[in-house]
PDB file of C-alpha atoms in Angstrom:
ATOM      1  CA  GLN X 600      -0.161  -0.124  -0.131  1.00  0.00           C
ATOM      2  CA  VAL X 601       1.660   3.332  -0.881  1.00  0.00           C
ATOM      3  CA  PRO X 602       0.530   6.250   1.207  1.00  0.00           C
ATOM      4  CA  LEU X 603      -1.410   9.177   0.294  1.00  0.00           C
ATOM      5  CA  VAL X 604      -0.198  12.608   1.904  1.00  0.00           C
ATOM      6  CA  GLU X 605      -2.688  15.487   2.076  1.00  0.00           C
ATOM      7  CA  SER X 606      -1.510  19.072   2.703  1.00  0.00           C
ATOM      8  CA  GLY X 607      -2.920  22.473   2.314  1.00  0.00           C
ATOM      9  CA  GLY X 608      -5.532  22.475   4.980  1.00  0.00           C
ATOM     10  CA  GLY X 609      -5.942  25.688   7.194  1.00  0.00           C
ATOM     11  CA  SER X 610      -8.284  28.231   8.173  1.00  0.00           C
ATOM     12  CA  VAL X 611     -10.243  30.763   6.232  1.00  0.00           C
ATOM     13  CA  GLN X 612     -12.956  33.136   6.362  1.00  0.00           C
ATOM     14  CA  ALA X 613     -15.823  32.082   5.069  1.00  0.00           C
ATOM     15  CA  GLY X 614     -16.189  33.044   1.215  1.00  0.00           C
ATOM     16  CA  GLY X 615     -12.343  32.371   0.969  1.00  0.00           C
ATOM     17  CA  SER X 616     -10.632  29.637  -0.920  1.00  0.00           C
ATOM     18  CA  LEU X 617      -8.161  26.551  -0.411  1.00  0.00           C
ATOM     19  CA  ARG X 618      -6.574  23.935  -2.430  1.00  0.00           C
ATOM     20  CA  LEU X 619      -6.037  21.030  -1.106  1.00  0.00           C
ATOM     21  CA  SER X 620      -2.989  18.347  -2.308  1.00  0.00           C
ATOM     22  CA  CYS X 621      -2.613  14.687  -2.144  1.00  0.00           C
ATOM     23  CA  ALA X 622       0.635  12.990  -3.214  1.00  0.00           C
ATOM     24  CA  THR X 623      -0.506   9.938  -5.123  1.00  0.00           C
ATOM     25  CA  SER X 624       2.294   8.181  -6.445  1.00  0.00           C
ATOM     26  CA  GLY X 625       1.249   4.675  -6.977  1.00  0.00           C
ATOM     27  CA  TYR X 626      -1.906   5.194  -7.856  1.00  0.00           C
ATOM     28  CA  SER X 627      -3.171   5.521 -11.561  1.00  0.00           C
ATOM     29  CA  THR X 628      -6.877   6.583 -13.052  1.00  0.00           C
ATOM     30  CA  SER X 629      -7.045   3.793 -15.407  1.00  0.00           C
ATOM     31  CA  THR X 630      -7.184   1.615 -12.300  1.00  0.00           C
ATOM     32  CA  TYR X 631      -8.204   3.578  -9.253  1.00  0.00           C
ATOM     33  CA  CYS X 632     -10.995   5.637  -8.541  1.00  0.00           C
ATOM     34  CA  MET X 633      -9.495   9.090  -6.359  1.00  0.00           C
ATOM     35  CA  GLY X 634     -11.510  11.394  -4.278  1.00  0.00           C
ATOM     36  CA  TRP X 635     -11.905  12.989  -1.664  1.00  0.00           C
ATOM     37  CA  PHE X 636     -14.277  12.702   1.603  1.00  0.00           C
ATOM     38  CA  ARG X 637     -14.738  14.795   4.798  1.00  0.00           C
ATOM     39  CA  GLN X 638     -15.494  14.109   8.604  1.00  0.00           C
ATOM     40  CA  ALA X 639     -17.168  16.473  11.144  1.00  0.00           C
ATOM     41  CA  PRO X 640     -18.390  16.036  14.961  1.00  0.00           C
ATOM     42  CA  GLY X 641     -22.243  15.127  14.661  1.00  0.00           C
ATOM     43  CA  LYS X 642     -22.050  15.219  11.205  1.00  0.00           C
ATOM     44  CA  ASP X 643     -22.223  12.169   8.330  1.00  0.00           C
ATOM     45  CA  ASP X 644     -19.314  11.625   6.747  1.00  0.00           C
ATOM     46  CA  GLU X 645     -19.538  12.781   3.090  1.00  0.00           C
ATOM     47  CA  VAL X 646     -17.911  12.157  -0.296  1.00  0.00           C
ATOM     48  CA  VAL X 647     -17.169  15.549  -1.648  1.00  0.00           C
ATOM     49  CA  ALA X 648     -15.406  14.392  -5.382  1.00  0.00           C
ATOM     50  CA  VAL X 649     -14.893  11.582  -7.237  1.00  0.00           C
ATOM     51  CA  LEU X 650     -12.176  11.158 -10.205  1.00  0.00           C
ATOM     52  CA  TYR X 651     -13.190   7.989 -12.117  1.00  0.00           C
ATOM     53  CA  ASN X 652     -10.817   8.022 -14.957  1.00  0.00           C
ATOM     54  CA  ARG X 653      -8.002  10.260 -16.783  1.00  0.00           C
ATOM     55  CA  ALA X 654     -10.387  11.389 -18.950  1.00  0.00           C
ATOM     56  CA  GLY X 655     -11.913  13.696 -16.183  1.00  0.00           C
ATOM     57  CA  SER X 656     -15.492  12.027 -15.410  1.00  0.00           C
ATOM     58  CA  ARG X 657     -16.244  12.966 -11.983  1.00  0.00           C
ATOM     59  CA  TYR X 658     -18.816  13.086  -8.959  1.00  0.00           C
ATOM     60  CA  GLN X 659     -19.580  15.771  -6.559  1.00  0.00           C
ATOM     61  CA  PRO X 660     -22.551  16.054  -4.507  1.00  0.00           C
ATOM     62  CA  ASP X 661     -24.949  19.007  -4.684  1.00  0.00           C
ATOM     63  CA  SER X 662     -23.367  20.583  -1.596  1.00  0.00           C
ATOM     64  CA  VAL X 663     -20.219  21.312  -3.146  1.00  0.00           C
ATOM     65  CA  LYS X 664     -21.199  21.391  -6.695  1.00  0.00           C
ATOM     66  CA  ASN X 665     -20.024  24.711  -8.589  1.00  0.00           C
ATOM     67  CA  ARG X 666     -17.571  25.550  -5.315  1.00  0.00           C
ATOM     68  CA  PHE X 667     -15.391  22.477  -5.154  1.00  0.00           C
ATOM     69  CA  ALA X 668     -13.365  20.995  -7.871  1.00  0.00           C
ATOM     70  CA  ILE X 669     -10.866  17.921  -8.353  1.00  0.00           C
ATOM     71  CA  SER X 670      -8.024  17.483 -10.654  1.00  0.00           C
ATOM     72  CA  GLN X 671      -4.953  15.543 -11.378  1.00  0.00           C
ATOM     73  CA  ASP X 672      -1.718  16.593 -12.328  1.00  0.00           C
ATOM     74  CA  ASN X 673      -0.836  12.929 -13.357  1.00  0.00           C
ATOM     75  CA  ALA X 674       2.999  14.099 -14.337  1.00  0.00           C
ATOM     76  CA  GLU X 675       3.263  15.422 -10.582  1.00  0.00           C
ATOM     77  CA  ASN X 676       1.548  12.462  -9.254  1.00  0.00           C
ATOM     78  CA  THR X 677      -0.672  14.863  -7.212  1.00  0.00           C
ATOM     79  CA  LEU X 678      -4.423  15.047  -6.862  1.00  0.00           C
ATOM     80  CA  TYR X 679      -6.078  18.255  -5.808  1.00  0.00           C
ATOM     81  CA  LEU X 680      -9.316  19.895  -4.607  1.00  0.00           C
ATOM     82  CA  GLN X 681      -9.762  23.765  -5.136  1.00  0.00           C
ATOM     83  CA  MET X 682     -12.409  25.004  -2.461  1.00  0.00           C
ATOM     84  CA  ASN X 683     -14.207  27.662  -3.433  1.00  0.00           C
ATOM     85  CA  SER X 684     -17.147  30.430  -1.525  1.00  0.00           C
ATOM     86  CA  LEU X 685     -16.297  28.674   1.636  1.00  0.00           C
ATOM     87  CA  LYS X 686     -18.726  28.315   4.386  1.00  0.00           C
ATOM     88  CA  PRO X 687     -18.488  27.499   7.758  1.00  0.00           C
ATOM     89  CA  GLU X 688     -20.382  24.248   7.388  1.00  0.00           C
ATOM     90  CA  ASP X 689     -17.593  23.251   5.150  1.00  0.00           C
ATOM     91  CA  THR X 690     -15.513  22.799   8.128  1.00  0.00           C
ATOM     92  CA  ALA X 691     -13.952  19.441   8.750  1.00  0.00           C
ATOM     93  CA  MET X 692     -11.280  16.870   8.527  1.00  0.00           C
ATOM     94  CA  TYR X 693     -10.689  16.393   4.838  1.00  0.00           C
ATOM     95  CA  TYR X 694      -9.243  13.042   3.256  1.00  0.00           C
ATOM     96  CA  CYS X 695      -7.701  11.704  -0.140  1.00  0.00           C
ATOM     97  CA  ALA X 696      -9.096   8.750  -0.769  1.00  0.00           C
ATOM     98  CA  THR X 697      -8.564   5.722  -3.412  1.00  0.00           C
ATOM     99  CA  THR X 698     -10.034   2.715  -4.238  1.00  0.00           C
ATOM    100  CA  PRO X 699      -9.458   0.136  -7.138  1.00  0.00           C
ATOM    101  CA  LYS X 700     -11.955  -0.142  -9.521  1.00  0.00           C
ATOM    102  CA  THR X 701     -12.118  -4.083  -9.083  1.00  0.00           C
ATOM    103  CA  TYR X 702     -12.984  -3.606  -5.098  1.00  0.00           C
ATOM    104  CA  ALA X 703     -15.633  -1.126  -5.287  1.00  0.00           C
ATOM    105  CA  ASN X 704     -18.165  -1.576  -8.121  1.00  0.00           C
ATOM    106  CA  ARG X 705     -19.616   1.494  -7.767  1.00  0.00           C
ATOM    107  CA  CYS X 706     -16.531   3.249  -8.685  1.00  0.00           C
ATOM    108  CA  TYR X 707     -16.252   0.680 -11.794  1.00  0.00           C
ATOM    109  CA  VAL X 708     -19.690   2.043 -13.445  1.00  0.00           C
ATOM    110  CA  GLN X 709     -19.136   5.435 -12.059  1.00  0.00           C
ATOM    111  CA  LEU X 710     -21.899   5.916  -9.730  1.00  0.00           C
ATOM    112  CA  PRO X 711     -21.904   8.027  -6.514  1.00  0.00           C
ATOM    113  CA  LEU X 712     -19.320   6.892  -3.820  1.00  0.00           C
ATOM    114  CA  THR X 713     -20.004   5.941  -0.340  1.00  0.00           C
ATOM    115  CA  VAL X 714     -16.462   6.881   2.146  1.00  0.00           C
ATOM    116  CA  ALA X 715     -16.973   2.782   2.366  1.00  0.00           C
ATOM    117  CA  ASP X 716     -16.103   2.662  -0.948  1.00  0.00           C
ATOM    118  CA  PHE X 717     -12.638   3.697  -0.496  1.00  0.00           C
ATOM    119  CA  GLN X 718      -9.943   0.857   0.282  1.00  0.00           C
ATOM    120  CA  TYR X 719      -7.172   3.796   0.959  1.00  0.00           C
ATOM    121  CA  ARG X 720      -6.777   6.801   2.695  1.00  0.00           C
ATOM    122  CA  GLY X 721      -4.540   9.686   3.840  1.00  0.00           C
ATOM    123  CA  GLN X 722      -3.908  11.029   7.164  1.00  0.00           C
ATOM    124  CA  GLY X 723      -6.345  13.703   6.422  1.00  0.00           C
ATOM    125  CA  THR X 724      -6.202  17.465   6.694  1.00  0.00           C
ATOM    126  CA  GLN X 725      -8.187  19.906   8.849  1.00  0.00           C
ATOM    127  CA  VAL X 726      -9.988  22.814   7.101  1.00  0.00           C
ATOM    128  CA  THR X 727     -11.761  25.397   9.268  1.00  0.00           C
ATOM    129  CA  VAL X 728     -13.767  28.243   7.724  1.00  0.00           C
ATOM    130  CA  PHE X 729     -15.120  31.131  10.437  1.00  0.00           C
ATOM    131  CA  SER X 730     -17.637  33.607   9.966  1.00  0.00           C
TER     132      SER X 730
END
């Protein structure tokens, strides 16, 4: 198992932006789904973005659509989550995660994933949005 390492979290005022990065060396979107999910106390875990393949097929829930964007720099083996127009309710620990297409059928058929579908995750990076 190759470790996933996130960076880029921090504190930001509501309306601001942050970009999270995740070193993904060893994982290719040809065989893995890549994504981000978040955990906050008292809230359900939520997948916020999934990248299904190199062509750019992706999933994002309505809660972050048009505000968050997932992308991957294949040359640098880095996964990004650009977060704009941040809200206090976006405060959470954010995790980079991946799962083989052979492990999660929802990944293989490009359906929305749940946190349980991800087989590997990073250590997380905290995002705090204050009003």
